GROMACS .gro file of C-alpha atoms in nm:
model
  278
    1MET     CA    1  -2.840 -10.134  -7.621
    2PHE     CA    2  -2.508 -10.033  -7.474
    3PRO     CA    3  -2.507  -9.678  -7.329
    4ILE     CA    4  -2.329  -9.409  -7.526
    5LYS     CA    5  -2.070  -9.231  -7.319
    6LYS     CA    6  -2.000  -8.864  -7.367
    7PHE     CA    7  -1.781  -8.804  -7.670
    8PRO     CA    8  -1.741  -8.550  -7.952
    9LEU     CA    9  -2.016  -8.527  -8.209
   10LEU     CA   10  -1.783  -8.639  -8.487
   11ALA     CA   11  -1.722  -8.970  -8.314
   12TYR     CA   12  -2.094  -9.017  -8.275
   13LEU     CA   13  -2.154  -8.959  -8.641
   14VAL     CA   14  -1.880  -9.202  -8.744
   15LEU     CA   15  -2.043  -9.469  -8.529
   16ASN     CA   16  -2.380  -9.376  -8.672
   17LEU     CA   17  -2.254  -9.453  -9.021
   18VAL     CA   18  -2.088  -9.779  -8.921
   19THR     CA   19  -2.334  -9.927  -8.672
   20PRO     CA   20  -2.664  -9.737  -8.693
   21ALA     CA   21  -2.867 -10.016  -8.537
   22LEU     CA   22  -2.668  -9.994  -8.214
   23LEU     CA   23  -2.706  -9.624  -8.149
   24ALA     CA   24  -2.962  -9.430  -7.954
   25THR     CA   25  -3.220  -9.226  -8.141
   26GLU     CA   26  -3.199  -8.933  -7.896
   27ILE     CA   27  -2.885  -8.727  -7.842
   28TYR     CA   28  -2.838  -8.450  -7.586
   29ARG     CA   29  -2.595  -8.157  -7.600
   30SER     CA   30  -2.453  -8.010  -7.281
   31VAL     CA   31  -2.197  -7.744  -7.192
   32ASP     CA   32  -1.986  -7.770  -6.875
   33ASP     CA   33  -1.853  -7.486  -6.657
   34ARG     CA   34  -1.544  -7.454  -6.877
   35GLY     CA   35  -1.748  -7.417  -7.194
   36ARG     CA   36  -1.668  -7.765  -7.324
   37ILE     CA   37  -1.944  -7.921  -7.534
   38THR     CA   38  -2.029  -8.291  -7.505
   39TYR     CA   39  -2.301  -8.519  -7.642
   40SER     CA   40  -2.475  -8.814  -7.480
   41ASP     CA   41  -2.777  -9.042  -7.521
   42ILE     CA   42  -2.854  -8.989  -7.151
   43PRO     CA   43  -3.037  -8.666  -7.060
   44SER     CA   44  -2.887  -8.448  -6.788
   45THR     CA   45  -2.978  -8.122  -6.617
   46GLY     CA   46  -2.957  -7.835  -6.864
   47ALA     CA   47  -2.887  -8.062  -7.162
   48GLN     CA   48  -3.052  -7.981  -7.495
   49LYS     CA   49  -3.208  -8.253  -7.709
   50LEU     CA   50  -3.086  -8.248  -8.069
   51ASP     CA   51  -3.237  -8.375  -8.390
   52ILE     CA   52  -2.932  -8.533  -8.548
   53ILE     CA   53  -2.915  -8.500  -8.926
   54SER     CA   54  -2.883  -8.834  -9.100
   55GLN     CA   55  -2.979  -8.736  -9.453
   56PRO     CA   56  -2.774  -8.883  -9.736
   57GLY     CA   57  -2.539  -8.647  -9.916
   58ARG     CA   58  -2.453  -8.441  -9.608
   59HIS     CA   59  -2.112  -8.476  -9.451
   60LEU     CA   60  -1.970  -8.323  -9.133
   61HIS     CA   61  -1.672  -8.088  -9.157
   62ASP     CA   62  -1.467  -7.874  -8.919
   63VAL     CA   63  -1.466  -7.498  -8.975
   64ALA     CA   64  -1.144  -7.304  -8.926
   65ARG     CA   65  -1.287  -6.955  -8.976
   66VAL     CA   66  -1.550  -6.742  -9.144
   67TYR     CA   67  -1.405  -6.542  -9.433
   68ASP     CA   68  -1.713  -6.329  -9.501
   69GLY     CA   69  -2.092  -6.356  -9.494
   70ASP     CA   70  -2.111  -6.626  -9.762
   71THR     CA   71  -1.770  -6.798  -9.748
   72ILE     CA   72  -1.614  -7.021  -9.483
   73ILE     CA   73  -1.273  -7.188  -9.458
   74LEU     CA   74  -1.245  -7.548  -9.338
   75THR     CA   75  -0.959  -7.681  -9.127
   76ASP     CA   76  -0.821  -7.853  -9.438
   77LYS     CA   77  -0.801  -7.504  -9.597
   78LYS     CA   78  -1.083  -7.567  -9.846
   79GLN     CA   79  -1.300  -7.263  -9.918
   80ILE     CA   80  -1.676  -7.318  -9.910
   81ARG     CA   81  -1.901  -7.072 -10.093
   82LEU     CA   82  -2.263  -7.085  -9.977
   83LEU     CA   83  -2.495  -7.181 -10.262
   84GLY     CA   84  -2.792  -6.978 -10.381
   85ILE     CA   85  -2.710  -6.655 -10.199
   86ASN     CA   86  -2.478  -6.357 -10.200
   87THR     CA   87  -2.389  -6.123  -9.915
   88PRO     CA   88  -2.242  -5.773  -9.946
   89GLU     CA   89  -1.863  -5.757  -9.966
   90ILE     CA   90  -1.636  -5.688  -9.672
   91GLU     CA   91  -1.334  -5.463  -9.710
   92SER     CA   92  -1.027  -5.622  -9.866
   93ARG     CA   93  -0.725  -5.513 -10.065
   94LEU     CA   94  -0.930  -5.575 -10.382
   95ARG     CA   95  -1.255  -5.398 -10.297
   96ALA     CA   96  -1.425  -5.156 -10.061
   97GLU     CA   97  -1.671  -5.261  -9.794
   98GLU     CA   98  -2.035  -5.271  -9.898
   99PRO     CA   99  -2.318  -5.186  -9.654
  100GLY     CA  100  -2.429  -5.497  -9.467
  101GLY     CA  101  -2.114  -5.700  -9.534
  102VAL     CA  102  -1.974  -5.683  -9.182
  103ALA     CA  103  -2.314  -5.760  -9.026
  104ALA     CA  104  -2.347  -6.076  -9.239
  105LYS     CA  105  -1.999  -6.195  -9.143
  106LYS     CA  106  -2.057  -6.137  -8.770
  107TRP     CA  107  -2.391  -6.319  -8.784
  108LEU     CA  108  -2.231  -6.617  -8.958
  109GLN     CA  109  -1.948  -6.628  -8.703
  110ALA     CA  110  -2.203  -6.639  -8.421
  111GLN     CA  111  -2.390  -6.927  -8.587
  112LEU     CA  112  -2.078  -7.139  -8.637
  113GLN     CA  113  -1.922  -7.108  -8.292
  114GLU     CA  114  -1.917  -7.485  -8.253
  115ASN     CA  115  -1.697  -7.503  -8.566
  116LYS     CA  116  -1.883  -7.796  -8.720
  117VAL     CA  117  -2.109  -7.793  -9.024
  118TYR     CA  118  -2.275  -8.032  -9.262
  119LEU     CA  119  -2.215  -7.962  -9.630
  120GLU     CA  120  -2.455  -8.061  -9.906
  121TYR     CA  121  -2.347  -8.018 -10.268
  122ASP     CA  122  -2.559  -7.965 -10.578
  123GLN     CA  123  -2.495  -8.036 -10.947
  124THR     CA  124  -2.185  -7.819 -10.995
  125LYS     CA  125  -1.939  -7.864 -10.710
  126ARG     CA  126  -1.691  -7.579 -10.774
  127ASP     CA  127  -1.705  -7.224 -10.906
  128LYS     CA  128  -1.458  -7.051 -11.138
  129TYR     CA  129  -1.244  -6.961 -10.836
  130LYS     CA  130  -1.217  -7.334 -10.744
  131ARG     CA  131  -1.422  -7.282 -10.428
  132LEU     CA  132  -1.651  -7.565 -10.322
  133LEU     CA  133  -2.021  -7.475 -10.353
  134ALA     CA  134  -2.250  -7.606 -10.081
  135HIS     CA  135  -2.559  -7.570  -9.871
  136VAL     CA  136  -2.443  -7.539  -9.511
  137PHE     CA  137  -2.628  -7.686  -9.213
  138THR     CA  138  -2.549  -7.666  -8.841
  139PRO     CA  139  -2.556  -7.988  -8.634
  140ASP     CA  140  -2.905  -7.903  -8.508
  141GLY     CA  141  -3.037  -7.877  -8.866
  142LYS     CA  142  -3.043  -7.502  -8.934
  143HIS     CA  143  -3.001  -7.423  -9.305
  144ILE     CA  144  -2.752  -7.136  -9.289
  145ASN     CA  145  -2.803  -7.024  -9.650
  146GLN     CA  146  -3.175  -6.987  -9.590
  147ALA     CA  147  -3.131  -6.824  -9.248
  148LEU     CA  148  -2.908  -6.551  -9.393
  149LEU     CA  149  -3.189  -6.464  -9.631
  150GLU     CA  150  -3.454  -6.476  -9.358
  151ASN     CA  151  -3.258  -6.217  -9.159
  152GLY     CA  152  -3.211  -5.981  -9.452
  153LEU     CA  153  -2.834  -6.038  -9.453
  154ALA     CA  154  -2.814  -6.183  -9.805
  155PHE     CA  155  -2.999  -6.183 -10.133
  156VAL     CA  156  -3.085  -6.472 -10.363
  157SER     CA  157  -2.828  -6.550 -10.631
  158ILE     CA  158  -2.924  -6.875 -10.803
  159ILE     CA  159  -2.693  -7.000 -11.077
  160PRO     CA  160  -2.811  -7.305 -11.276
  161PRO     CA  161  -2.772  -7.597 -11.268
  162ASN     CA  162  -2.746  -7.548 -10.889
  163ILE     CA  163  -3.113  -7.480 -10.818
  164ARG     CA  164  -3.172  -7.707 -10.517
  165TYR     CA  165  -3.380  -7.539 -10.244
  166SER     CA  166  -3.447  -7.244 -10.477
  167ASP     CA  167  -3.815  -7.220 -10.380
  168LYS     CA  168  -3.730  -7.208 -10.008
  169LEU     CA  169  -3.455  -6.951 -10.064
  170ILE     CA  170  -3.683  -6.727 -10.268
  171GLN     CA  171  -3.957  -6.752 -10.006
  172ALA     CA  172  -3.709  -6.661  -9.729
  173GLN     CA  173  -3.598  -6.354  -9.924
  174GLN     CA  174  -3.953  -6.244  -9.991
  175GLN     CA  175  -4.028  -6.267  -9.619
  176ALA     CA  176  -3.728  -6.050  -9.525
  177GLU     CA  177  -3.802  -5.801  -9.803
  178LYS     CA  178  -4.162  -5.765  -9.691
  179GLN     CA  179  -4.044  -5.694  -9.336
  180LYS     CA  180  -3.768  -5.458  -9.460
  181LEU     CA  181  -3.501  -5.645  -9.269
  182GLY     CA  182  -3.130  -5.579  -9.312
  183ILE     CA  183  -3.029  -5.487  -9.666
  184TRP     CA  184  -3.392  -5.432  -9.770
  185SER     CA  185  -3.407  -5.116  -9.558
  186MET     CA  186  -3.071  -4.975  -9.674
  187PRO     CA  187  -3.068  -4.684  -9.923
  188ASP     CA  188  -2.783  -4.844 -10.121
  189TYR     CA  189  -3.004  -5.138 -10.221
  190GLN     CA  190  -3.321  -4.957 -10.320
  191PRO     CA  191  -3.427  -4.990 -10.688
  192LYS     CA  192  -3.327  -4.717 -10.933
  193PRO     CA  193  -3.451  -4.644 -11.287
  194ILE     CA  194  -3.250  -4.848 -11.534
  195GLU     CA  195  -3.178  -4.527 -11.726
  196GLN     CA  196  -2.938  -4.446 -11.439
  197ILE     CA  197  -2.741  -4.767 -11.490
  198ALA     CA  198  -2.424  -4.580 -11.590
  199ASN     CA  199  -2.413  -4.421 -11.243
  200HIS     CA  200  -2.456  -4.747 -11.051
  201ASN     CA  201  -2.233  -5.012 -11.203
  202LYS     CA  202  -2.052  -5.150 -10.897
  203GLY     CA  203  -2.179  -5.435 -10.682
  204TRP     CA  204  -2.522  -5.594 -10.671
  205GLN     CA  205  -2.793  -5.354 -10.785
  206ARG     CA  206  -3.170  -5.325 -10.831
  207PHE     CA  207  -3.314  -5.146 -11.132
  208THR     CA  208  -3.663  -5.084 -11.265
  209GLY     CA  209  -3.762  -5.045 -11.629
  210ILE     CA  210  -3.987  -5.154 -11.913
  211PRO     CA  211  -3.826  -5.360 -12.192
  212ALA     CA  212  -3.933  -5.260 -12.542
  213SER     CA  213  -3.807  -5.549 -12.753
  214ILE     CA  214  -3.617  -5.878 -12.768
  215LYS     CA  215  -3.289  -5.942 -12.948
  216LYS     CA  216  -3.144  -6.291 -12.989
  217SER     CA  217  -2.790  -6.406 -13.065
  218ARG     CA  218  -2.618  -6.741 -13.069
  219LYS     CA  219  -2.541  -6.737 -12.694
  220TYR     CA  220  -2.786  -6.488 -12.539
  221THR     CA  221  -3.138  -6.357 -12.566
  222ARG     CA  222  -3.166  -5.992 -12.459
  223LEU     CA  223  -3.449  -5.779 -12.330
  224MET     CA  224  -3.375  -5.432 -12.468
  225PHE     CA  225  -3.453  -5.128 -12.252
  226ALA     CA  226  -3.267  -4.887 -12.477
  227ASP     CA  227  -3.024  -4.909 -12.765
  228LYS     CA  228  -2.730  -4.967 -12.529
  229ILE     CA  229  -2.904  -5.093 -12.214
  230ASP     CA  230  -3.026  -5.451 -12.184
  231ILE     CA  231  -3.043  -5.761 -11.971
  232ARG     CA  232  -2.921  -6.087 -12.116
  233ILE     CA  233  -3.017  -6.448 -12.051
  234GLN     CA  234  -2.811  -6.743 -12.167
  235ASN     CA  235  -3.005  -6.943 -12.423
  236THR     CA  236  -2.919  -7.260 -12.231
  237ASN     CA  237  -3.120  -7.124 -11.936
  238LEU     CA  238  -3.429  -7.010 -12.125
  239ASP     CA  239  -3.627  -7.317 -12.020
  240LEU     CA  240  -3.625  -7.183 -11.662
  241PHE     CA  241  -3.809  -6.865 -11.768
  242PRO     CA  242  -4.156  -6.798 -11.902
  243ALA     CA  243  -4.168  -6.692 -12.266
  244LEU     CA  244  -3.962  -6.373 -12.275
  245ASN     CA  245  -4.226  -6.185 -12.473
  246THR     CA  246  -4.438  -6.192 -12.156
  247TYR     CA  247  -4.187  -5.943 -12.007
  248VAL     CA  248  -4.201  -5.697 -12.298
  249GLY     CA  249  -4.397  -5.382 -12.213
  250LYS     CA  250  -4.417  -5.481 -11.842
  251SER     CA  251  -4.268  -5.291 -11.550
  252LEU     CA  252  -3.981  -5.506 -11.424
  253GLU     CA  253  -3.737  -5.507 -11.137
  254ILE     CA  254  -3.393  -5.636 -11.238
  255ARG     CA  255  -3.146  -5.763 -10.979
  256GLY     CA  256  -2.782  -5.834 -11.047
  257TRP     CA  257  -2.440  -5.700 -11.140
  258VAL     CA  258  -2.380  -5.454 -11.421
  259SER     CA  259  -2.130  -5.528 -11.698
  260ARG     CA  260  -1.999  -5.253 -11.922
  261ASN     CA  261  -1.845  -5.263 -12.269
  262LYS     CA  262  -1.756  -4.905 -12.363
  263ASP     CA  263  -2.095  -4.729 -12.349
  264HIS     CA  264  -2.304  -5.049 -12.354
  265TYR     CA  265  -2.450  -5.167 -12.019
  266THR     CA  266  -2.599  -5.508 -11.950
  267VAL     CA  267  -2.701  -5.730 -11.658
  268LEU     CA  268  -2.668  -6.108 -11.678
  269ILE     CA  269  -2.986  -6.275 -11.545
  270GLN     CA  270  -2.938  -6.643 -11.466
  271HIS     CA  271  -3.263  -6.729 -11.289
  272PRO     CA  272  -3.621  -6.590 -11.291
  273SER     CA  273  -3.582  -6.487 -10.925
  274ALA     CA  274  -3.370  -6.192 -11.048
  275LEU     CA  275  -3.636  -6.066 -11.289
  276ILE     CA  276  -3.959  -5.960 -11.122
  277ILE     CA  277  -4.276  -5.822 -11.278
  278ARG     CA  278  -4.402  -5.530 -11.069
   0.00000   0.00000   0.00000
């Protein structure tokens, strides 16, 4: 085998796709006195051995900047929205800052200092804002979406049909919640009685309540908590849930965003992870 000289990771990956049989199976990352990062198949003092990702469906991209805790901008100006999670908002001309938003952004910036990520798409590739939807991995294999949840910097927000890694994401959230990390210790994100829904209709919320009945329409099935308070599930997603009558009369925690139509309040639930029996 010919020795691999030091060169950028992108060049290595291109060669890995073209001539995989010729490349070394071990790659080492080193940083020189000027902070420049290089990769080699020959170990050197202080070099770190990497497990290079070679899974199909993941492609390397260059990051220009971190927009917020769950959105990055590539050098080709494409916006990437991290799948399966949501972080609190940062301040912008359209909205006020939410607690935890700045912390999530700073953490993400620290993780992506090398400005290279692997992107892995799911079933639906873009959202209604035309952003690309992806699971994001660092070159050493860290799943950024999952790590944000593990650190209590994000909460699960699974939108079918993009349900890849949902079990791992839910488990990561449960771990952070149990340890009261990040947002799980903040007063703004503690559950409130659903009867108070009119006072808490901005941003992601947690409510508790006991549904009394079920109401079905052509598009939605609703769990009714009061005459003008409900949660709704798209009928196309019902197969993801247990039979909805199993929720009736049970104490539930509801997680999501409140919608209002005059004096009617509702929360759209798209995945069972947002509807928890307590």
